[in-house]
Coordinates of C-alpha atoms and ligand atoms in Angstrom, one line a residue:
M1 CA 98.9 120.4 92.0
S2 CA 101.2 119.0 89.3
A3 CA 99.3 117.2 86.6
T4 CA 101.9 115.7 84.5
L5 CA 103.6 112.1 84.8
I6 CA 107.1 111.3 83.5
H7 CA 107.2 107.9 81.9
P8 CA 110.3 106.2 83.4
T9 CA 112.3 104.0 81.1
E10 CA 112.9 101.4 83.8
T11 CA 110.3 98.6 82.8
G12 CA 110.2 95.0 83.2
L13 CA 113.0 94.2 84.9
T14 CA 113.9 90.8 86.2
V15 CA 114.5 90.3 89.8
K16 CA 115.9 87.0 91.3
N17 CA 116.8 85.4 94.8
C18 CA 120.4 85.1 95.3
I19 CA 121.2 82.0 97.3
D20 CA 124.5 80.7 98.1
G21 CA 126.0 83.0 95.1
E22 CA 123.6 81.7 92.6
W23 CA 120.7 84.0 90.8
V24 CA 117.6 81.5 91.0
G25 CA 114.1 82.3 90.1
S26 CA 110.9 80.7 91.5
D27 CA 108.0 78.6 89.7
R28 CA 105.3 81.4 91.4
T29 CA 106.1 85.3 90.6
F30 CA 104.7 88.5 91.6
Q31 CA 104.9 92.0 89.9
S32 CA 106.2 95.2 91.5
L33 CA 104.1 98.2 90.4
N34 CA 105.0 101.6 89.8
P35 CA 103.0 103.9 92.6
A36 CA 102.9 106.9 90.2
N37 CA 101.3 104.5 87.6
R38 CA 99.9 101.3 88.3
D39 CA 100.0 100.4 84.5
H40 CA 103.6 100.4 84.7
V41 CA 105.0 96.9 85.8
V42 CA 108.6 97.8 87.2
A43 CA 109.5 94.1 87.5
T44 CA 108.9 90.6 87.9
V45 CA 109.8 89.0 91.1
P46 CA 110.0 85.4 92.8
Q47 CA 107.7 84.4 95.2
T48 CA 110.1 82.5 97.3
S49 CA 109.0 79.1 99.1
K50 CA 109.7 77.7 102.3
E51 CA 111.8 75.2 100.8
Q52 CA 114.1 78.0 99.2
V53 CA 114.3 79.8 102.3
E54 CA 115.4 76.8 104.1
A55 CA 118.3 76.5 101.1
A56 CA 119.1 80.2 101.9
V57 CA 119.4 79.6 105.5
A58 CA 121.6 76.2 104.9
A59 CA 123.5 78.4 102.9
A60 CA 124.3 81.2 105.5
R61 CA 124.8 78.3 107.8
R62 CA 127.6 76.6 105.8
A63 CA 129.2 80.1 105.0
F64 CA 129.5 81.0 108.6
S65 CA 132.5 79.1 109.8
S66 CA 134.7 81.0 107.1
W67 CA 133.4 84.3 107.6
R68 CA 133.8 84.3 111.0
E69 CA 137.1 83.4 110.7
L70 CA 138.1 86.6 108.9
S71 CA 139.6 89.5 111.2
W72 CA 136.9 92.3 111.6
V73 CA 139.4 94.6 109.4
K74 CA 139.2 92.3 106.8
R75 CA 135.1 92.0 106.8
A76 CA 134.8 95.8 106.7
E77 CA 137.2 96.0 103.6
Y78 CA 134.1 94.2 101.8
I79 CA 131.9 96.7 103.2
D80 CA 134.3 99.6 102.0
N81 CA 134.0 98.0 98.6
L82 CA 130.2 98.4 98.6
S83 CA 130.6 101.9 99.7
Q84 CA 132.5 102.7 96.9
L85 CA 129.9 101.0 94.5
I86 CA 126.9 102.9 96.1
K87 CA 128.7 106.0 95.4
R88 CA 129.6 105.0 92.3
D89 CA 125.8 104.2 91.0
L90 CA 124.2 106.9 93.2
E91 CA 122.0 108.9 90.7
Q92 CA 120.9 105.6 89.1
L93 CA 119.7 104.0 92.3
S94 CA 118.1 107.3 93.6
R95 CA 116.1 107.2 90.6
L96 CA 115.1 103.6 91.1
V97 CA 113.9 104.2 94.7
T98 CA 111.8 107.1 93.4
I99 CA 110.3 104.9 90.7
E100 CA 109.4 101.9 92.9
C101 CA 108.4 103.5 96.0
G102 CA 107.0 106.8 94.8
K103 CA 109.2 109.1 97.1
P104 CA 110.3 112.4 95.4
I105 CA 113.6 112.3 93.8
N106 CA 115.4 114.1 96.7
E107 CA 114.0 111.7 99.1
G108 CA 115.4 108.6 96.7
R109 CA 118.6 110.2 97.1
A110 CA 118.7 110.8 100.6
D111 CA 118.0 107.3 101.1
V112 CA 120.8 105.9 99.1
V113 CA 122.9 108.7 100.8
E114 CA 121.9 107.2 104.2
A115 CA 122.6 103.8 102.9
L116 CA 126.0 105.0 101.8
H117 CA 126.5 106.6 105.2
M118 CA 125.8 103.4 106.8
A119 CA 128.4 101.5 104.8
Q120 CA 131.0 104.0 105.5
Y121 CA 130.5 104.0 109.2
M122 CA 130.4 100.4 109.5
A123 CA 133.6 100.2 107.2
G124 CA 135.2 102.6 109.7
H125 CA 134.0 100.7 112.9
G126 CA 135.8 97.5 111.5
R127 CA 139.2 99.0 113.0
L128 CA 138.0 100.1 116.5
P129 CA 138.2 97.7 119.2
Y130 CA 136.0 95.0 119.4
G131 CA 136.2 94.3 122.9
Q132 CA 137.8 95.2 126.4
V133 CA 140.7 94.4 128.7
I134 CA 139.4 94.3 132.1
S135 CA 141.2 93.7 135.6
S136 CA 140.9 90.6 137.3
E137 CA 140.3 90.6 141.2
I138 CA 143.5 88.3 141.2
A139 CA 146.5 90.2 139.7
A140 CA 147.9 87.3 137.5
K141 CA 144.8 86.9 135.6
D142 CA 143.9 89.0 132.7
A143 CA 140.1 89.2 132.1
Y144 CA 138.5 90.4 128.5
I145 CA 135.2 91.1 127.2
I146 CA 135.0 90.0 123.2
R147 CA 132.2 90.1 120.5
K148 CA 131.6 87.1 118.9
P149 CA 128.9 86.5 116.1
K150 CA 125.6 84.7 117.0
G151 CA 125.7 83.1 113.8
V152 CA 122.7 83.2 111.0
V153 CA 120.8 86.5 110.9
G154 CA 117.2 86.8 109.2
I155 CA 116.5 90.6 108.3
I156 CA 113.1 91.3 107.2
T157 CA 112.6 95.2 106.1
P158 CA 109.7 97.7 105.2
W159 CA 109.1 99.5 101.8
N160 CA 109.5 103.1 102.8
F161 CA 113.2 102.9 103.1
P162 CA 114.0 100.3 100.5
F163 CA 118.1 100.9 100.2
A164 CA 118.8 102.4 103.8
I165 CA 116.8 100.1 106.3
P166 CA 118.2 97.2 105.0
L167 CA 121.7 98.1 105.5
W168 CA 121.2 99.5 109.0
G169 CA 121.0 95.8 110.2
I170 CA 122.8 93.8 107.3
L171 CA 126.0 95.6 107.8
P172 CA 126.4 95.2 111.5
A173 CA 125.4 91.7 111.3
V174 CA 128.2 90.7 108.6
L175 CA 130.8 93.4 110.2
G176 CA 130.4 91.3 113.5
G177 CA 130.8 87.9 111.9
N178 CA 127.3 86.9 111.0
T179 CA 126.0 85.6 108.0
V180 CA 122.6 86.6 106.6
V181 CA 119.2 86.0 104.8
F182 CA 117.6 89.1 103.8
K183 CA 113.9 89.4 102.4
P184 CA 113.1 92.9 101.2
S185 CA 109.6 94.1 101.2
E186 CA 107.4 92.7 98.1
E187 CA 106.6 96.4 97.4
T188 CA 110.4 97.3 96.9
P189 CA 112.0 94.3 95.4
V190 CA 114.0 96.0 92.8
M191 CA 115.8 97.7 95.5
G192 CA 116.6 94.5 97.5
H193 CA 118.0 93.1 94.2
K194 CA 120.0 96.0 93.3
L195 CA 121.4 95.6 97.1
A196 CA 122.2 92.0 96.3
E197 CA 124.0 92.6 92.8
L198 CA 126.1 95.2 94.7
F199 CA 126.8 92.6 97.7
E200 CA 128.3 90.2 94.8
E201 CA 130.0 92.9 93.3
A202 CA 131.7 93.9 96.6
G203 CA 133.3 90.3 96.5
F204 CA 131.0 88.8 99.8
P205 CA 131.7 85.4 99.3
A206 CA 129.0 83.1 98.2
G207 CA 126.3 82.5 101.5
V208 CA 127.4 85.4 103.4
I209 CA 124.1 87.6 102.2
N210 CA 121.5 85.8 100.7
T211 CA 118.4 87.3 99.4
V212 CA 115.0 85.8 99.3
H213 CA 111.9 87.8 97.9
G214 CA 108.2 87.1 98.6
N215 CA 105.4 88.3 100.8
G216 CA 105.3 87.9 104.3
E217 CA 102.9 85.4 104.9
E218 CA 104.9 82.7 103.2
T219 CA 108.4 83.9 102.4
G220 CA 108.4 86.1 105.7
A221 CA 107.0 83.5 108.1
A222 CA 109.7 80.8 106.8
M223 CA 112.4 82.7 107.9
T224 CA 111.0 83.6 111.2
G225 CA 109.8 80.0 111.6
S226 CA 113.1 78.3 110.7
E227 CA 114.9 76.6 113.4
G228 CA 118.4 77.7 111.5
V229 CA 118.2 81.4 112.1
D230 CA 119.4 82.7 115.3
V231 CA 118.2 86.3 115.3
I232 CA 115.7 87.7 113.5
V233 CA 115.7 91.8 112.7
F234 CA 112.4 92.9 111.8
T235 CA 111.3 96.5 111.2
G236 CA 107.9 97.0 109.8
S237 CA 104.1 97.5 111.3
R238 CA 103.3 96.9 115.1
A239 CA 100.7 94.5 113.7
V240 CA 103.3 92.0 112.2
G241 CA 106.3 92.7 114.5
S242 CA 103.9 91.5 117.5
L243 CA 103.2 88.4 115.6
I244 CA 106.5 87.7 114.8
K245 CA 107.6 88.2 118.6
R246 CA 104.8 85.8 119.7
T247 CA 105.9 83.2 117.0
A248 CA 109.7 83.3 116.3
V249 CA 110.4 82.8 119.8
A250 CA 108.1 80.2 120.9
G251 CA 110.1 77.4 122.4
E252 CA 113.7 78.4 121.2
T253 CA 115.4 80.0 124.0
H254 CA 118.5 81.0 121.7
K255 CA 116.5 82.9 119.3
F256 CA 116.4 86.5 119.3
V257 CA 113.6 89.1 117.9
A258 CA 114.8 93.1 117.3
T259 CA 111.6 94.6 116.3
E260 CA 111.4 98.1 115.2
L261 CA 108.0 99.4 114.7
G262 CA 105.4 102.2 114.1
G263 CA 104.9 105.3 115.7
K264 CA 102.0 108.1 116.6
N265 CA 104.4 110.8 116.9
A266 CA 104.1 114.5 117.5
V267 CA 105.1 117.8 117.2
M268 CA 104.8 119.9 120.5
V269 CA 104.5 123.8 119.6
L270 CA 105.0 125.5 123.1
E271 CA 103.6 128.9 123.6
D272 CA 107.2 130.6 123.4
A273 CA 108.0 128.7 120.2
D274 CA 109.3 130.5 117.1
L275 CA 106.4 130.2 114.7
D276 CA 108.3 130.2 111.5
I277 CA 110.4 126.9 112.9
A278 CA 107.0 125.4 114.3
V279 CA 105.1 125.7 111.3
N280 CA 108.0 124.5 109.1
A281 CA 108.7 121.6 111.5
G282 CA 104.9 120.7 111.5
V283 CA 104.6 120.4 107.8
L284 CA 107.7 118.5 107.3
S285 CA 107.1 116.2 110.1
A286 CA 103.3 115.5 108.9
F287 CA 103.6 115.3 105.0
K288 CA 107.5 114.3 104.0
T289 CA 107.3 111.2 102.2
S290 CA 103.6 111.5 102.4
G291 CA 103.2 111.0 105.9
Q292 CA 104.6 107.7 105.3
R293 CA 107.9 107.3 107.7
C294 CA 107.7 105.5 110.8
V295 CA 108.8 109.0 112.3
S296 CA 105.9 111.0 110.3
S297 CA 103.9 113.2 112.8
N298 CA 99.8 112.9 112.6
R299 CA 99.8 115.1 115.8
I300 CA 100.8 118.6 116.2
I301 CA 100.2 119.4 119.7
V302 CA 99.7 123.1 120.1
D303 CA 99.5 125.7 123.1
K304 CA 96.1 127.3 123.3
K305 CA 97.5 130.6 123.3
V306 CA 99.0 130.4 120.1
I307 CA 96.8 127.7 118.2
D308 CA 94.7 130.3 116.3
A309 CA 98.1 131.8 114.5
Y310 CA 99.7 128.8 114.2
T311 CA 96.6 126.9 112.4
E312 CA 96.3 129.7 110.0
R313 CA 100.1 129.7 109.0
F314 CA 100.4 125.9 108.9
V315 CA 96.9 125.5 106.7
E316 CA 98.2 128.3 104.3
K317 CA 101.3 126.5 103.9
V318 CA 99.8 123.2 103.4
K319 CA 97.5 124.5 100.7
R320 CA 100.9 125.1 98.7
I321 CA 102.0 121.4 98.7
K322 CA 102.7 119.9 95.6
V323 CA 101.7 116.5 95.1
G324 CA 103.0 114.9 91.7
D325 CA 105.5 112.7 90.1
G326 CA 108.3 112.0 92.3
L327 CA 110.7 112.4 89.3
E328 CA 109.7 115.9 89.2
E329 CA 112.7 117.6 91.2
D330 CA 110.0 120.2 92.8
T331 CA 107.5 117.7 93.7
F332 CA 106.9 117.6 97.4
M333 CA 104.4 114.6 98.2
G334 CA 104.6 111.7 95.7
P335 CA 102.1 108.4 95.7
L336 CA 101.3 106.4 98.6
I337 CA 102.7 103.3 98.0
S338 CA 99.4 101.3 97.4
Q339 CA 95.8 101.0 97.0
E340 CA 95.7 99.5 100.7
G341 CA 97.7 102.8 101.5
V342 CA 95.0 104.9 100.0
A343 CA 92.4 102.9 101.7
K344 CA 94.1 103.2 104.9
W345 CA 94.3 107.0 104.5
H346 CA 90.1 107.2 103.7
H347 CA 89.3 105.1 106.9
H348 CA 91.7 107.5 109.0
N349 CA 89.9 110.7 107.8
R350 CA 86.6 108.9 108.1
M351 CA 87.3 108.2 111.8
A352 CA 88.5 111.9 112.4
V353 CA 85.3 112.9 111.2
E354 CA 83.0 110.9 113.2
E355 CA 85.1 111.1 116.3
G356 CA 84.2 114.9 116.2
G357 CA 87.6 116.4 114.2
E358 CA 87.0 119.9 112.7
V359 CA 88.4 119.3 109.1
L360 CA 90.5 122.2 108.0
V361 CA 92.0 121.0 104.7
E362 CA 89.9 118.2 103.0
G363 CA 92.1 116.0 101.2
H364 CA 91.2 114.2 98.3
E365 CA 92.2 111.3 96.2
V366 CA 93.3 112.0 92.6
T367 CA 90.9 110.4 90.2
D368 CA 91.2 112.0 87.2
G369 CA 93.9 113.6 84.7
P370 CA 97.6 112.1 84.0
L371 CA 98.1 111.0 87.7
A372 CA 94.5 109.1 87.9
R373 CA 96.3 105.7 87.5
G374 CA 98.6 106.4 90.6
N375 CA 98.0 106.2 94.3
F376 CA 97.8 110.0 94.6
V377 CA 96.2 111.9 97.3
T378 CA 96.5 115.2 98.9
P379 CA 96.8 116.3 102.7
F380 CA 94.0 116.0 105.3
V381 CA 94.0 118.1 108.4
Y382 CA 91.9 118.6 111.0
R383 CA 91.8 120.0 114.6
F384 CA 90.9 119.3 118.4
R385 CA 90.9 122.3 120.1
D386 CA 90.3 120.2 123.2
Y387 CA 92.0 116.8 123.7
K388 CA 89.6 114.0 123.4
E389 CA 90.6 110.8 125.0
N390 CA 90.1 107.2 123.8
T391 CA 89.7 108.1 120.0
F392 CA 91.1 106.0 117.2
C393 CA 92.2 108.9 115.2
L394 CA 94.7 110.6 117.7
R395 CA 96.1 107.3 118.6
E396 CA 96.5 104.9 116.0
E397 CA 99.1 105.1 113.2
A398 CA 97.9 106.7 109.9
F399 CA 101.0 106.2 108.0
S400 CA 100.0 108.9 105.3
P401 CA 99.3 112.6 104.7
H402 CA 96.7 112.7 107.9
T403 CA 97.5 115.4 110.6
C404 CA 95.7 116.9 113.4
I405 CA 96.2 119.8 115.4
I406 CA 95.3 119.7 118.9
G407 CA 95.1 122.3 121.4
C408 CA 97.1 121.8 125.0
D409 CA 97.3 124.3 128.1
G410 CA 101.0 124.4 128.8
M411 CA 104.0 122.3 128.4
E412 CA 102.9 119.6 131.0
D413 CA 99.7 119.1 129.3
A414 CA 101.6 118.9 125.9
V415 CA 103.4 115.6 127.0
R416 CA 100.6 114.1 128.7
I417 CA 98.6 114.3 125.4
Y418 CA 101.9 113.2 123.4
N419 CA 102.1 110.3 125.7
D420 CA 98.7 109.2 125.6
T421 CA 99.4 106.4 122.7
D422 CA 100.6 102.7 123.0
Y423 CA 103.8 104.2 120.8
G424 CA 106.7 106.2 121.7
L425 CA 109.3 106.3 118.5
A426 CA 109.7 110.2 117.8
M427 CA 108.7 113.4 119.2
A428 CA 109.8 117.1 118.5
V429 CA 109.3 120.4 120.8
I430 CA 109.6 123.6 119.7
T431 CA 110.5 126.1 122.4
E432 CA 113.0 129.0 122.8
D433 CA 113.1 128.0 126.9
Y434 CA 115.9 125.5 127.6
R435 CA 114.3 124.4 131.0
K436 CA 111.1 123.5 129.0
W437 CA 112.8 121.1 126.5
R438 CA 115.0 119.9 129.5
W439 CA 111.5 118.9 131.1
V440 CA 110.0 117.4 128.0
R441 CA 113.1 115.5 127.3
D442 CA 112.9 114.0 130.5
H443 CA 109.2 113.3 130.7
A444 CA 108.2 112.2 127.0
D445 CA 107.9 108.8 125.9
Y446 CA 110.2 108.3 122.7
G447 CA 113.5 106.7 120.9
L448 CA 114.2 110.0 118.8
G449 CA 113.8 113.2 120.2
Y450 CA 114.7 116.8 118.9
V451 CA 114.4 120.2 119.6
N452 CA 113.3 123.0 117.2
L453 CA 113.4 120.4 114.4
P454 CA 110.8 118.1 112.7
S455 CA 110.3 114.8 114.3
I456 CA 112.3 113.2 111.0
G457 CA 115.8 113.4 110.1
A458 CA 117.7 110.6 111.6
E459 CA 121.6 110.0 111.1
V460 CA 123.0 106.2 111.3
H461 CA 125.6 107.1 113.8
L462 CA 122.6 107.6 116.4
P463 CA 120.6 104.8 117.6
F464 CA 117.3 104.3 115.4
G465 CA 114.3 103.1 117.5
G466 CA 111.3 103.5 119.9
V467 CA 109.9 102.5 123.2
K468 CA 106.7 101.2 124.2
A469 CA 104.5 99.5 121.3
S470 CA 107.3 101.2 119.0
G471 CA 109.8 98.3 119.7
N472 CA 111.6 96.3 122.2
G473 CA 114.4 98.5 123.1
H474 CA 117.2 97.1 120.3
P475 CA 117.3 100.3 118.2
A476 CA 119.0 100.0 114.6
A477 CA 121.8 101.2 113.0
E478 CA 124.6 102.6 115.6
T479 CA 123.6 100.2 118.3
A480 CA 122.6 97.1 116.3
L481 CA 125.9 95.4 116.9
D482 CA 125.1 95.4 120.6
Y483 CA 122.7 92.5 120.1
L484 CA 124.1 91.0 116.8
T485 CA 127.0 90.2 118.8
H486 CA 127.2 87.9 122.0
R487 CA 129.5 89.7 124.6
V488 CA 131.8 86.9 126.1
A489 CA 133.8 87.1 129.0
F490 CA 137.0 85.4 128.7
T491 CA 139.9 85.3 131.1
V492 CA 143.3 83.8 131.0
N493 CA 145.7 82.8 134.1
H494 CA 149.6 84.1 133.8
A495 CA 150.7 82.5 136.9
R496 CA 152.0 79.0 137.6
E497 CA 149.5 78.2 140.0
I498 CA 145.7 78.7 140.2
V499 CA 144.1 81.4 142.4
M500 CA 140.5 81.6 142.6
A501 CA 138.5 84.9 143.1
Q502 CA 136.2 85.4 145.7
G503 CA 138.6 83.6 148.1
L504 CA 137.6 80.1 146.8
T505 CA 140.2 77.6 148.0
T506 CA 141.9 75.0 145.9
L507 CA 143.2 71.7 146.7
Ligands
LIG1 P1 104.8 95.7 106.9 O1 104.8 95.2 108.6 O2 103.5 95.3 106.5 O3 106.0 94.9 106.1 C1 107.3 94.6 106.6 C2 107.8 93.4 106.2 O4 107.4 92.5 106.7 C3 107.7 93.1 104.8 O5 108.9 92.6 104.3 C4 106.5 92.0 104.8 O6 106.8 91.0 104.0 C5 107.2 91.3 106.2 N1 106.0 90.6 106.7 C6 104.7 90.7 106.6 N2 103.9 89.7 107.7 C7 105.0 89.0 108.0 C8 104.8 87.6 108.7 N3 103.8 87.2 109.0 N4 105.9 87.2 108.7 C9 107.2 87.7 108.7 N5 107.4 88.5 107.8 C10 106.0 89.4 107.4 O7 105.2 96.8 107.0 P2 105.3 98.1 105.9 O8 104.1 98.2 105.2 O9 106.2 97.6 104.9 O10 106.2 99.3 106.6 C11 105.3 100.1 107.0 C12 105.2 100.3 108.5 O11 106.8 99.9 109.2 C13 104.8 101.2 109.4 O12 104.2 100.8 110.6 C14 106.1 101.8 109.6 O13 105.7 102.9 110.8 C15 106.9 100.7 110.3 N6 108.4 101.3 109.9 C16 109.0 101.4 111.2 C17 110.5 101.4 111.1 C18 111.2 101.7 112.4 O14 112.6 101.7 112.4 N7 110.8 101.6 113.8 C19 111.2 102.1 109.8 C20 110.1 102.0 108.9 C21 108.7 101.7 108.7

């Protein structure tokens, strides 16, 4: 394990809200700390009040009428400007992602590259059809389906992809003619602020994208409770997502909430698997981003015929993982985001032991040396040779480097175990048999499925989201336009008389 810490020069940055094109602070502030070194204050950030949120919503409402007037192509041009700015600043932005959320620098870069891809994809989308022409029952009528904007969209995002995830929602929203109030995670406000600066530089008119900072209880709740917000796009934990689902929609029939939540994902290793691929896929799925991806796998379900060989090779590889400062290029696992994240990791490890797991790699919190002031922990690996039902450790999301090797008896048993959680986000199956992966494809519950790959590795031109408790079926990225616009029916009569469908008579 590395014992060095690079001291970043980015310190004491000031973050502001951007409301109606004005950069404004707030009476109250909080600090964004570097998770690799809690003594390093990256930025001071406004804690936005309910009144300021309402001002942002009102600004978005005022900007809506002129923004929706623009053509899709024109709106896409602003997004194209943004993509060029992201490309220009790629290295600086990547470094900031690593400093503020701890991900190793290759992952910081991947976050910014994914944001760039989303901007490029949405810019191109502006020149695609935004409706359909459909035959009417009456020859002289033309019927159309046209996408129209819904109004003001509130976007609430998590910390773990602080640059890419906001754009999964914001860009389809503004391309479709909506205006936006965006609340970044309070853990990563600097990246939210950087996005806001780039929106301004890209030329988006005042009020089209407003950014407000703050915690969930006050700022987030003010957004979801605002009558002026038509759609909420929420990405985060199951607990907060279900709270928002209950409170934001209550009593308001027009309001729509899209939720992208957590997962209890798995890699399934079948008896015929290529073990090199299986071990690699397991390690990447469990420990990339220190297990803090919604698609991270806390479960590696392995056929009992190969479980011993698999375990030996997996554990050997895990022991070689380098934990350290994300700014060092060869670091594999950076710190957890916060002390709460460390406490959650301890809790899941304790539960695994209490519930009967056989500990194979006893992770520890780094409490001395140069990394001691960061939120560093090392991987925790345990095993259940026989699956145990109704456990906490095998069913609840750990969102940390905590994973279990679980024995199974064949493919159908693997899928039975995989499906035995409330979640349904991501799964990978490792097999050389095309009949087996096809069966798994059709019987497992997931939104993102992979064969001979890890359970991580999404691309923006595919839908991103889950089923069951992982989301309400409105995936982000590619498919977000579907729920960020209304598809309206529009029919035009070209005859000099009125002829009705279904044989209705006229006077
Ligand atoms: P979180 O739920 O704690 O916070 C997410 C956002 O919700 C933050 O901006 C927070 O301020 C806000 N929030 C908190 N309470 C709120 C409230 N009462 N009202 C309104 N907003 C509120 O999640 P997190 O710790 O930032 O992220 C980790 C979680 O996100 C994990 O469960 C992970 O699986 C999930 N996640 C899901 C996806 C996906 O696309 N499915 C992607 C990334 C992360």
